[in-house]
Amino acid sequence: MNIILDDVNKTYDKHVLKDISLKVHHANAIAIIGKSGCGKSTLLRLLSGLERPDSGYIKIDETEIIEKNIKSYQDEIGMVFQQHNLFPHLSLYENIMFILTKGKKINKDLAASLSKRILTKLHLEDEMDKKPKFVSGGQAQRASIARAFVTDPKIIFMDEPTAALDPILTKEVLDTVVDLKDTGTDFIFVTHELSFVSDFADYVVFMNAGEIIEHGSVDILRNPKTKDLRRFLQNERSIHVS
Amino acid sequence: MKYDKLQVGLAVLVFAFFIFFIVSKVSDILDFSFLIENKASILRGAFNTLTLSLVALVSSMVLGFIIFLMTESRVVFFRAISRIYKEIIMGTPLLVLVFVVVYIIGVALGIREKVFLGFLALTLYMSPYMTNVYEGAYKSIDSNQFVVMNFYNLSSYNKYRYVILPQMIRPMVPGMINNLSGIIKGTSILSTIAISEIFYTTSVLSNRSYRYIEGYFLLWAVYLFITIPLSLLAKHLSKRETY
């Protein structure tokens, strides 16, 4: 995938993204990292079209992310949120069926076979008839990955998909994502799991205080050029060691 | 924990003692025979109260839902209509609203059917409270679900039919039952326009025999007999698990 960002700004109560510019060519998995509150989730929301920038230009592959393109663009991408965000009154299977039949307008028979296939692929065949409340947080998050993946998206966006999970469930979910890497889908994700970034991403964007401080291949995690990234990596590693 | 039930029992006894005390003070002058003689018309009055209440419940649920949809509309005009309507109705006592509907709106529109106008007044009065129940249930749905629904470009019909309404039903039920209880009590106001529900029927019987105390005792008992089980049911349902 290719990404072009040019002077992108976003303000809520404070200026969250400040004149962000970036060009990435031929990346398959882009990780956005940085401290909490640095603007990385906001950037992901702008890239996925969930929100619009106050100013600036965003283009992903051939699509400029502007109002008139949002619906067709979002039709071709998938989204995994911090919480699983499954509909609580529907089973895991019904959650996926609902999106396929009512959102994507796929006929019931095909939707049923796609739903069962993806849930089986993500090892949820025994849980598919349970409601989200009756499965573990990791299983629910895997089901939400299944929901994002079942539509065969070009890109999957993941906003700290393991933020609400303990370390064991985090590993379970990240292993699932790794299994999906060779399916031809590209990934853009925000995470604090640096070991996952090292193993999975081929491009890393480091943000601090609403700005992109450093970006490049995953090597920047081993050889950071800026003091900010160096300090961030030291802090993250000390948190994980302790 | 062990003494909780004992304390509840004691609280019930306090009220039972109070009622017994009141009854004992007036027992020598009480004579319920006229009520027993007219039990058919009293039962008819009670039946009318329940029927009117249930019909008003359904119609106020429908009107309340329309107001709720207007409240959630993207169109400012609809939101303004619903807000003005709620402010006017909720600021008007039921007794005044009944008179306004019967003697002003009814006259203006040439409608003379008092039962219909009484029912209309009850419906109008309860509809904003129904809207509040819908709003409370709607707000109990996690906002992230709306993000997901918008992301997958679901139509408003599909959002409401398959996601929003099924999740609204459970949190809505206790509020609806409380509103039904409110409607049943509200029907007593309709006696002022001579609709023969339980309050009116009992008042007429009391007037005829000059036995007001017995009449009011009966009314008190009938209203409590209907509303307390409803209130307990609402409390029970509100404690049930949510999603």
XYZ file of C-alpha atoms in Angstrom:
485
model
C 0.000 0.000 0.000
C 1.038 3.610 -0.543
C 0.205 6.495 1.751
C 0.544 10.218 1.236
C -0.207 12.678 4.028
C 0.315 16.372 3.457
C -0.014 19.016 6.195
C -2.745 17.172 8.038
C -4.196 18.927 11.093
C -6.788 17.858 13.607
C -7.979 19.717 16.675
C -10.438 18.649 19.366
C -10.018 20.567 22.617
C -6.336 20.771 21.777
C -4.281 20.583 18.619
C -3.896 16.784 18.341
C -2.230 16.466 14.924
C 0.119 19.229 13.827
C 0.980 19.574 10.124
C 1.518 15.852 9.649
C 3.209 14.924 6.371
C 4.328 11.457 5.339
C 4.997 9.373 2.252
C 5.130 5.594 2.438
C 5.528 3.345 -0.605
C 4.918 -0.380 -0.908
C 4.421 -1.185 2.758
C 2.361 -4.178 3.881
C 2.141 -3.556 7.616
C 2.580 -0.073 9.046
C 2.862 0.358 12.808
C 2.119 3.711 14.415
C 3.780 3.948 17.808
C 4.184 6.607 20.465
C 3.189 7.572 23.993
C -0.468 7.649 25.040
C -2.066 10.881 23.856
C 0.494 11.530 21.117
C -2.180 11.463 18.401
C -1.565 8.013 16.934
C -5.166 6.789 17.343
C -6.425 10.051 15.839
C -4.136 9.562 12.852
C -5.479 6.010 12.443
C -9.062 7.309 12.580
C -8.289 9.846 9.859
C -6.595 7.218 7.700
C -9.579 4.894 8.054
C -12.045 7.683 7.268
C -13.761 7.440 10.665
C -13.002 11.134 11.100
C -12.031 13.969 8.781
C -9.010 16.233 9.185
C -9.497 19.963 9.787
C -7.069 20.576 6.947
C -4.584 18.667 4.823
C -4.516 15.939 2.220
C -4.718 12.176 2.737
C -4.348 9.645 -0.063
C -4.160 5.889 0.336
C -3.242 3.989 -2.802
C -5.381 5.656 -5.446
C -8.066 6.993 -3.106
C -8.100 10.502 -1.741
C -9.808 10.342 1.671
C -12.462 12.984 1.225
C -16.171 13.019 2.040
C -17.440 11.802 -1.329
C -15.068 8.793 -1.346
C -15.550 7.698 2.263
C -18.364 5.165 1.752
C -16.722 3.346 -1.136
C -13.343 3.526 0.618
C -14.699 2.086 3.859
C -16.330 -0.659 1.829
C -12.833 -1.908 1.009
C -11.233 -1.730 4.438
C -11.713 -3.444 7.805
C -11.447 -2.030 11.300
C -10.516 -3.575 14.646
C -11.082 -1.361 17.677
C -9.556 -1.260 21.173
C -12.652 -2.993 22.532
C -14.123 -5.799 20.481
C -17.275 -3.691 19.827
C -19.322 -6.757 18.900
C -23.080 -6.378 19.185
C -23.779 -7.893 22.617
C -27.204 -9.363 21.808
C -25.911 -11.382 18.850
C -23.723 -14.495 18.886
C -20.236 -14.307 17.338
C -21.643 -15.977 14.218
C -24.649 -13.643 14.052
C -22.361 -10.637 14.477
C -20.483 -11.573 11.331
C -23.598 -12.687 9.440
C -25.266 -9.369 10.236
C -22.432 -7.314 8.761
C -22.261 -9.503 5.654
C -26.006 -9.642 4.940
C -27.124 -6.172 6.045
C -23.923 -4.154 5.593
C -22.361 -5.807 2.559
C -25.651 -7.112 1.084
C -24.247 -10.596 0.514
C -26.848 -13.362 0.162
C -27.509 -15.520 3.216
C -26.024 -18.799 1.985
C -22.745 -17.257 0.912
C -22.618 -15.144 4.096
C -23.159 -18.243 6.239
C -20.350 -20.150 4.563
C -17.989 -17.136 4.763
C -18.834 -16.588 8.441
C -18.252 -20.216 9.380
C -15.042 -20.369 7.365
C -13.485 -17.281 8.996
C -14.551 -18.295 12.516
C -13.075 -21.739 11.980
C -9.868 -20.221 10.590
C -9.560 -18.160 13.764
C -10.259 -21.252 15.931
C -13.650 -20.022 17.119
C -15.762 -22.856 15.713
C -16.769 -24.034 19.219
C -17.669 -20.533 20.360
C -19.538 -19.206 17.331
C -22.996 -19.634 18.839
C -22.085 -17.868 22.078
C -22.742 -14.215 22.781
C -19.667 -12.006 23.383
C -20.347 -11.919 27.126
C -19.867 -15.675 27.333
C -16.455 -15.894 25.650
C -13.066 -14.621 26.835
C -11.864 -11.117 25.938
C -9.319 -12.674 23.578
C -11.952 -14.771 21.813
C -14.242 -11.748 21.460
C -11.396 -9.690 20.009
C -10.565 -12.551 17.618
C -14.208 -12.551 16.540
C -13.948 -8.817 15.869
C -10.837 -9.506 13.767
C -12.907 -12.145 11.954
C -15.610 -9.535 11.351
C -13.061 -7.112 9.923
C -11.408 -9.814 7.833
C -14.442 -11.641 6.447
C -15.207 -8.871 3.969
C -11.840 -9.522 2.308
C -10.592 -5.956 2.867
C -7.617 -4.419 1.103
C -6.422 -2.892 4.370
C -7.199 -3.697 8.003
C -6.876 -0.901 10.541
C -6.275 -1.908 14.144
C -6.445 0.601 16.976
C -4.589 -0.956 19.935
C -6.492 -4.232 19.555
C -4.923 -5.687 22.690
C -5.188 -2.631 24.949
C -7.995 -4.169 26.993
C -6.408 -7.615 27.312
C -4.024 -9.280 29.745
C -0.639 -10.579 28.438
C -1.866 -14.134 27.743
C -4.903 -12.973 25.781
C -2.725 -10.342 24.046
C -0.470 -13.107 22.733
C -3.502 -15.126 21.635
C -4.856 -12.172 19.622
C -1.499 -11.142 18.137
C -0.781 -14.742 17.068
C -4.102 -14.621 15.223
C -3.071 -11.425 13.424
C 0.292 -12.973 12.483
C -1.577 -15.944 10.958
C -3.405 -13.511 8.692
C -0.309 -11.751 7.423
C 0.156 -13.767 4.238
C -3.392 -13.380 2.996
C -2.655 -10.354 0.834
C -4.326 -7.876 3.148
C -2.305 -4.862 4.296
C -2.325 -3.639 7.886
C -2.093 -0.247 9.544
C -2.106 -0.497 13.303
C -1.494 1.346 16.542
C 0.030 -0.633 19.381
C 2.261 -0.544 22.434
C 3.471 -4.103 21.789
C 6.959 -3.384 20.448
C 7.927 -7.032 20.021
C 4.859 -7.474 17.822
C 5.859 -4.385 15.829
C 9.367 -5.836 15.312
C 7.991 -9.187 14.141
C 5.042 -8.026 12.090
C 5.502 -4.509 10.729
C 7.638 -3.548 7.752
C 7.251 0.192 8.322
C 7.150 2.141 11.587
C 5.868 5.649 12.257
C 6.859 7.143 15.601
C 4.785 10.062 16.907
C 5.215 12.440 19.786
C 2.980 15.355 20.839
C 0.969 15.373 17.609
C 3.939 15.184 15.239
C 5.709 12.452 13.329
C 9.189 12.438 14.801
C 10.715 9.505 12.973
C 9.582 6.966 10.411
C 11.118 4.304 8.277
C 11.635 0.559 8.015
C 11.357 -1.522 11.146
C 15.125 -1.077 11.601
C 14.484 2.261 13.288
C 13.492 0.290 16.363
C 17.028 -1.122 16.540
C 18.797 2.059 15.425
C 16.687 5.065 16.402
C 17.997 8.338 15.031
C 16.117 10.713 17.303
C 16.445 11.206 21.035
C 12.648 11.009 21.450
C 12.341 7.573 19.859
C 15.363 6.317 21.811
C 13.812 7.509 25.072
C 10.404 6.058 24.139
C 11.914 2.656 23.332
C 13.860 2.638 26.598
C 10.726 3.482 28.572
C 8.598 0.863 26.830
C 11.221 -1.828 27.307
C 11.661 -0.974 30.985
C 7.866 -1.186 31.458
C 7.776 -4.612 29.833
C 10.806 -5.881 31.787
C 9.399 -4.675 35.115
C -27.758 -10.217 55.906
C -29.422 -12.647 58.299
C -31.636 -9.953 59.789
C -32.497 -8.212 56.488
C -35.760 -10.111 55.974
C -36.687 -9.557 59.615
C -36.209 -5.816 59.157
C -38.293 -5.811 55.964
C -41.019 -7.704 57.840
C -40.822 -5.125 60.614
C -41.196 -2.273 58.100
C -44.302 -3.950 56.628
C -45.671 -4.329 60.167
C -45.184 -0.590 60.818
C -47.433 0.239 57.860
C -49.914 -2.546 58.710
C -50.141 -1.177 62.253
C -50.702 2.365 60.947
C -53.526 1.200 58.654
C -55.026 -0.932 61.440
C -54.867 2.087 63.775
C -56.678 4.308 61.257
C -59.303 1.642 60.502
C -59.912 0.960 64.203
C -60.571 4.674 64.794
C -63.290 4.783 62.164
C -64.469 1.145 62.241
C -67.612 1.828 64.256
C -68.889 4.142 61.549
C -67.770 2.043 58.550
C -70.407 0.272 56.514
C -69.311 -1.310 53.250
C -72.685 -2.854 52.473
C -73.550 -0.286 49.773
C -70.330 -1.127 47.964
C -71.073 -4.851 48.111
C -74.559 -4.190 46.752
C -73.053 -2.283 43.852
C -70.111 -4.562 43.224
C -71.090 -5.049 39.576
C -70.737 -1.349 38.750
C -67.526 -1.133 40.822
C -66.035 -4.074 38.907
C -67.126 -2.422 35.654
C -65.410 0.784 36.795
C -62.235 -1.138 37.644
C -62.402 -2.885 34.275
C -62.851 0.466 32.502
C -59.850 1.855 34.386
C -57.671 -1.060 33.328
C -58.892 -1.022 29.725
C -58.445 2.722 29.394
C -54.986 2.441 30.988
C -53.828 -0.340 28.691
C -55.091 1.422 25.561
C -53.484 4.678 26.741
C -50.269 2.723 27.453
C -50.100 1.425 23.883
C -51.036 4.758 22.270
C -48.613 6.755 24.456
C -45.881 4.192 23.643
C -46.496 4.758 19.932
C -46.668 8.558 20.207
C -43.690 8.563 22.613
C -41.679 6.524 20.083
C -42.476 8.976 17.288
C -41.346 11.841 19.549
C -38.222 9.831 20.423
C -37.369 9.341 16.731
C -37.822 13.079 16.218
C -35.539 13.748 19.214
C -32.824 11.614 17.585
C -33.401 13.032 14.094
C -30.653 14.836 12.213
C -33.252 17.385 11.082
C -33.282 20.375 13.435
C -36.974 21.054 12.694
C -38.015 17.627 14.046
C -35.765 17.978 17.081
C -37.276 21.409 17.794
C -40.843 20.071 17.408
C -40.156 17.235 19.854
C -38.482 19.529 22.354
C -41.260 22.132 22.323
C -43.878 19.379 22.610
C -42.104 17.813 25.601
C -41.707 21.156 27.375
C -45.390 22.048 26.911
C -46.803 18.683 27.967
C -44.416 18.058 30.868
C -45.080 21.554 32.165
C -48.846 20.973 32.250
C -50.559 19.134 35.139
C -52.743 16.240 33.955
C -55.898 17.851 35.398
C -55.267 21.034 33.385
C -54.402 19.048 30.260
C -57.671 17.094 30.534
C -59.655 20.343 30.701
C -57.635 21.858 27.831
C -58.203 18.816 25.631
C -61.890 18.425 26.476
C -63.047 22.033 26.749
C -60.644 23.851 24.419
C -59.192 21.491 21.809
C -62.311 19.284 21.749
C -64.584 22.294 21.301
C -62.284 23.865 18.697
C -62.223 20.645 16.649
C -65.904 19.882 17.216
C -65.203 16.601 19.049
C -67.653 15.870 21.857
C -66.847 12.236 22.643
C -65.564 12.557 26.232
C -64.096 9.058 26.528
C -62.054 9.649 23.396
C -60.931 13.096 24.590
C -60.037 11.720 28.020
C -58.062 8.940 26.407
C -56.392 11.509 24.119
C -55.435 13.676 27.119
C -53.908 10.675 28.913
C -52.016 9.668 25.773
C -50.647 13.173 25.234
C -49.724 13.481 28.905
C -47.838 10.170 29.097
C -46.086 10.305 25.707
C -43.112 12.515 26.806
C -42.547 10.193 29.772
C -42.508 7.307 27.307
C -40.004 9.263 25.190
C -37.806 9.602 28.283
C -37.913 5.834 28.783
C -36.895 5.277 25.145
C -34.108 7.842 25.474
C -32.769 6.217 28.636
C -32.755 2.797 26.956
C -31.155 4.252 23.802
C -28.382 5.882 25.814
C -27.620 2.582 27.526
C -26.266 1.306 24.176
C -22.481 1.640 23.995
C -21.539 4.491 21.643
C -18.871 2.282 20.009
C -21.662 0.223 18.482
C -22.793 3.280 16.560
C -19.233 3.735 15.257
C -19.310 0.135 14.001
C -22.759 0.568 12.419
C -21.670 3.734 10.632
C -18.420 2.132 9.541
C -20.321 -0.712 7.861
C -22.731 1.772 6.317
C -25.890 0.195 7.746
C -29.216 1.799 6.854
C -31.244 3.481 9.619
C -33.848 0.715 9.307
C -31.253 -2.034 9.810
C -29.649 -0.141 12.700
C -32.946 0.169 14.552
C -34.462 -3.173 13.569
C -31.484 -5.403 14.314
C -29.222 -3.539 16.758
C -30.820 -0.634 18.580
C -34.381 -1.798 19.329
C -33.476 -5.350 20.435
C -31.061 -3.851 22.961
C -33.533 -1.183 24.094
C -36.280 -3.605 25.101
C -34.737 -4.925 28.309
C -33.751 -1.587 29.895
C -37.079 -0.140 28.747
C -39.409 -2.569 30.508
C -39.146 -1.295 34.126
C -39.745 2.311 33.004
C -42.731 1.249 30.912
C -44.277 -0.585 33.853
C -43.767 2.461 36.060
C -45.468 4.552 33.385
C -48.389 2.106 33.259
C -48.699 2.575 36.999
C -48.696 6.361 36.385
C -51.425 5.987 33.748
C -53.631 3.914 36.056
C -53.353 6.593 38.748
C -53.866 9.281 36.085
C -57.201 7.784 35.024
C -58.674 9.030 38.327
C -58.434 12.570 36.901
C -60.818 11.530 34.119
C -63.576 11.342 36.736
C -63.670 15.141 36.463
C -65.138 14.787 32.973
C -67.561 12.046 34.033
C -65.823 9.027 32.505
C -67.039 6.012 34.443
C -63.748 4.547 35.560
C -63.279 3.272 39.111
C -62.816 6.692 40.737
C -65.925 8.161 39.119
C -68.044 5.060 39.797
C -67.056 4.953 43.457
C -67.565 8.709 43.887
C -71.093 8.468 42.456
C -71.921 5.564 44.779
C -70.477 7.455 47.761
C -72.413 10.590 46.900
C -75.615 8.612 46.638
C -75.208 6.952 50.049
C -73.187 9.711 51.791
C -70.571 7.058 52.616
C -67.413 8.779 51.470
C -64.909 7.151 53.841
C -65.766 3.648 52.630
C -65.515 4.812 49.023
C -62.084 6.297 49.530
C -60.932 3.179 51.380
C -62.023 1.060 48.470
C -60.298 3.313 45.933
C -57.099 3.291 47.946
C -57.173 -0.509 48.153
C -57.944 -0.971 44.438
C -55.178 1.394 43.265
C -52.620 -0.211 45.592
C -53.791 -3.677 44.580
C -52.961 -2.837 40.950
C -49.922 -0.561 41.296
C -47.859 -2.320 44.004
C -47.492 -5.598 42.047
C -46.581 -3.526 38.961
C -43.977 -1.593 40.941
C -42.512 -4.833 42.366
C -42.430 -6.326 38.867
C -40.599 -3.247 37.537
C -38.026 -3.487 40.344
C -37.542 -7.189 39.713
C -37.052 -6.675 35.964
C -34.631 -3.776 36.475
C -32.401 -6.075 38.542
C -32.198 -8.670 35.770
C -28.970 -9.083 33.911
C -28.323 -6.807 31.002
C -26.182 -7.662 27.998
